[in-house]
C-alpha positions in Angstrom: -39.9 -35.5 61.2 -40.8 -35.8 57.8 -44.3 -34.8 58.6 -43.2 -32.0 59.8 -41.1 -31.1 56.8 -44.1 -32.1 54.8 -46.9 -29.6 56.6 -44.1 -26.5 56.8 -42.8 -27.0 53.0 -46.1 -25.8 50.7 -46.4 -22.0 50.1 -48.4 -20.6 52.3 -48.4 -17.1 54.0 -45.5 -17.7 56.7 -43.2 -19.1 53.7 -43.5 -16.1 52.0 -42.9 -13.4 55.3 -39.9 -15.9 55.7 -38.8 -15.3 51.7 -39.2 -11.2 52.3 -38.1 -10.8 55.7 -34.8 -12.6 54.7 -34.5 -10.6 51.7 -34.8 -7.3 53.1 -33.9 -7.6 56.6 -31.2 -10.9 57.2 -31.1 -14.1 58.2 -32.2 -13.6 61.7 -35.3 -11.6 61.6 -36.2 -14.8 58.8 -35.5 -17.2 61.1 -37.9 -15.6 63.7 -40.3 -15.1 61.5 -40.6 -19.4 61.4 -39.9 -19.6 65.2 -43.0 -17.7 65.5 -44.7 -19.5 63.3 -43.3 -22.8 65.8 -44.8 -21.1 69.1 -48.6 -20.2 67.4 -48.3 -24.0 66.1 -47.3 -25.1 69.5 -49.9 -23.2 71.2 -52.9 -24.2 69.0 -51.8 -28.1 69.6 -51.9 -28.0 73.0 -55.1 -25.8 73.3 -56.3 -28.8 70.9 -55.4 -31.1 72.9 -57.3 -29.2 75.5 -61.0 -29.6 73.4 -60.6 -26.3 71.4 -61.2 -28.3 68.4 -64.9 -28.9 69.0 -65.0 -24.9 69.2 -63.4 -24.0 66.0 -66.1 -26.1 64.6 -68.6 -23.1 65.3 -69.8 -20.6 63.1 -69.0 -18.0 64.7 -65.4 -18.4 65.9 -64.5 -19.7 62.0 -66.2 -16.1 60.8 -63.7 -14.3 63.5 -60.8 -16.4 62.4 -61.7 -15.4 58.5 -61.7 -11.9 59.6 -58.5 -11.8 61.7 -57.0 -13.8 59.2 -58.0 -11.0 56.4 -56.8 -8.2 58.5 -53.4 -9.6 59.5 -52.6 -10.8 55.7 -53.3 -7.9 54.4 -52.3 -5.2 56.8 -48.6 -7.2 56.4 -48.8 -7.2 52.6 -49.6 -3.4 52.2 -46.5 -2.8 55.2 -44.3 -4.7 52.6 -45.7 -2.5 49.7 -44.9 0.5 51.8 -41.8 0.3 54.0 -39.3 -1.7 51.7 -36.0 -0.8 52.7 -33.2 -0.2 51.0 -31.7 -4.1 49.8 -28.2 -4.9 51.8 -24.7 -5.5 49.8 -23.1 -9.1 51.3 -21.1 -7.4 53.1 -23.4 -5.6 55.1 -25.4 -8.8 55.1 -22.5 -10.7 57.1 -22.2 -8.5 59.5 -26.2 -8.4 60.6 -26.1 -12.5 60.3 -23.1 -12.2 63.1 -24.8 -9.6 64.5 -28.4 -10.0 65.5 -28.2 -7.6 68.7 -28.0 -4.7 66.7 -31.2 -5.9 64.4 -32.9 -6.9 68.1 -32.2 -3.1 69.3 -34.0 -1.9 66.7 -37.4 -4.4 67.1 -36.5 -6.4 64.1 -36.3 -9.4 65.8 -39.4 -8.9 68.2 -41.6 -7.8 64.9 -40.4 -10.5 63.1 -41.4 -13.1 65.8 -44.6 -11.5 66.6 -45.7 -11.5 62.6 -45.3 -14.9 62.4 -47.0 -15.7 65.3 -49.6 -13.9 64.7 -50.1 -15.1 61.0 -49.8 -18.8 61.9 -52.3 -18.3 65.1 -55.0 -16.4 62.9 -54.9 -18.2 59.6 -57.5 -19.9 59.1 -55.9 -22.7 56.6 -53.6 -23.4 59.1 -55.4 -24.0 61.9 -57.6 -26.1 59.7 -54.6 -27.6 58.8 -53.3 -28.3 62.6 -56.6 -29.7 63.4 -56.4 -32.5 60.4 -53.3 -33.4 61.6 -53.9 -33.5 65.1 -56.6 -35.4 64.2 -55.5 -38.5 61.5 -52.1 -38.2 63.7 -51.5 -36.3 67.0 -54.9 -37.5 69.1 -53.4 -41.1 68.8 -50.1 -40.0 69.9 -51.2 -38.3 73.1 -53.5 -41.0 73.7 -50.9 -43.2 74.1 -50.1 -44.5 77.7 -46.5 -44.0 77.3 -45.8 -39.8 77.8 -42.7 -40.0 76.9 -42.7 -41.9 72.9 -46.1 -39.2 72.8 -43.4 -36.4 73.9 -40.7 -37.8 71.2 -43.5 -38.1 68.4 -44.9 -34.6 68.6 -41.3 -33.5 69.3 -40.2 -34.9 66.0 -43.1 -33.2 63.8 -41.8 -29.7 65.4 -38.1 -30.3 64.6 -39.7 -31.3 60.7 -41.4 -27.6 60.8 -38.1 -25.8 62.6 -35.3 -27.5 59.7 -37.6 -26.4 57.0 -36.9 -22.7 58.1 -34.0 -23.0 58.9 -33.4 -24.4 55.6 -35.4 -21.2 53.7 -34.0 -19.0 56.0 -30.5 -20.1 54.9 -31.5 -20.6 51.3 -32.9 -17.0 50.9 -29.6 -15.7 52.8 -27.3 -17.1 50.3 -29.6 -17.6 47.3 -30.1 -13.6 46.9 -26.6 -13.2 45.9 -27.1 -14.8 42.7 -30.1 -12.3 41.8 -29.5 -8.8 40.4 -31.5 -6.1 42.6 -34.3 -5.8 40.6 -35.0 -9.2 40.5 -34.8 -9.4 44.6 -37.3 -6.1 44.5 -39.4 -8.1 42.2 -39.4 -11.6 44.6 -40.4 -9.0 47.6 -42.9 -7.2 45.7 -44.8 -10.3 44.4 -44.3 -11.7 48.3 -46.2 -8.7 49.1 -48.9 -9.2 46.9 -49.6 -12.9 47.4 -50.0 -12.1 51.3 -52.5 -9.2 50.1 -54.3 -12.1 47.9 -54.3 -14.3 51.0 -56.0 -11.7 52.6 -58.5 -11.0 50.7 -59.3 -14.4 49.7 -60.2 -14.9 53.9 -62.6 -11.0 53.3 -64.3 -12.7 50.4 -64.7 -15.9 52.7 -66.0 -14.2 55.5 -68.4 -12.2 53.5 -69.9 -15.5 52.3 -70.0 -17.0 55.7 -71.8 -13.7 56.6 -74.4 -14.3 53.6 -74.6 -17.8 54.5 -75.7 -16.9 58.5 -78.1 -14.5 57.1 
């Protein structure tokens, strides 16, 4: 468990999508921004566990990782830029944290989920990040002969990963209240532009990969 808090707690680009979601659209569509985080993470284990490690070693598939990676981070930076809403009182606040079917009628909720899944699946530094971890840690656990302790090992990293955002989630709920609104504007906007930054970062890494082919 507290490897799990461990890998999810540095700043990286699904911290930050947590941090803005939960600022300008409540506690829920925050939440499911980590939970989609969770299923990519999920996913990518298992398909390591299925031999797509030796893949991600090629070339190739790292260059279309830098790539997606670039797009995704940015395209969700410049959104952020472009389509901040309006910042909720409390009040208003309250009512969308008791009630999430309104936000889900809208697509919060499914846009939420789907951004963090598809930011964890296509970042490259954390699926290089999965793969050191399945291998100093994971690879020994599902090689064990007992399933089940395996089960309860790699069960325990993902509840690490799921209290950490619950715990930002939460923390970003409540913790906005003590900033004045142009504060919160500036926490978003600065969100905004480290995701951009991320993104680029993975262009200028793919154009080098490209030289480096060539």
């Amino acid at each position: 468990m507290v490897l799990g808090l461990s890998i999810a707690a540095p700043i990286g680009p699904i911290n930050i999508e947590i941090i803005r979601r939960g600022i300008y659209h409540g506690f829920w569509p925050s939440l499911l921004v980590g939970a989609g985080g969770m299923s990519a993470d999920l996913l990518l284990m298992f398909l390591m566990y299925q031999g797509l490690s030796t893949v991600l070693t090629l070339g190739g598939v790292q260059l279309c990782l830098m790539i997606l990676g670039a797009v995704i981070l940015t395209w969700t930076g410049i959104s952020g830029l472009m389509n901040n809403p309006d910042i909720p009182s409390p009040q208003e606040e309250d009512f969308r944290m008791e009630k999430p079917e309104q936000e889900n009628q809208s697509g919060t909720l499914l846009r939420s989920y789907a951004t963090g899944a598809s930011i964890a699946m296509f970042n490259p530094l954390n699926i290089l990040f999965w793969l050191g971890i399945y291998g100093s840690v994971l690879s020994d656990t599902f090689s064990d002969e007992n399933k089940l302790r395996a089960f309860i090992i790699s069960s325990a990293v993902f509840l690490g990963v799921g209290l950490w955002n619950l715990n930002l989630a939460f923390t970003v709920h409540f913790g906005k209240r003590l900033l004045r609104p142009g504060a919160v504007r500036g926490v978003c906007y600065g969100a905004s532009f480290i995701l951009i930054g991320f993104g680029l970062y993975f262009a200028w890494k793919a154009v080098m990969k490209v030289g480096g082919m060539l």
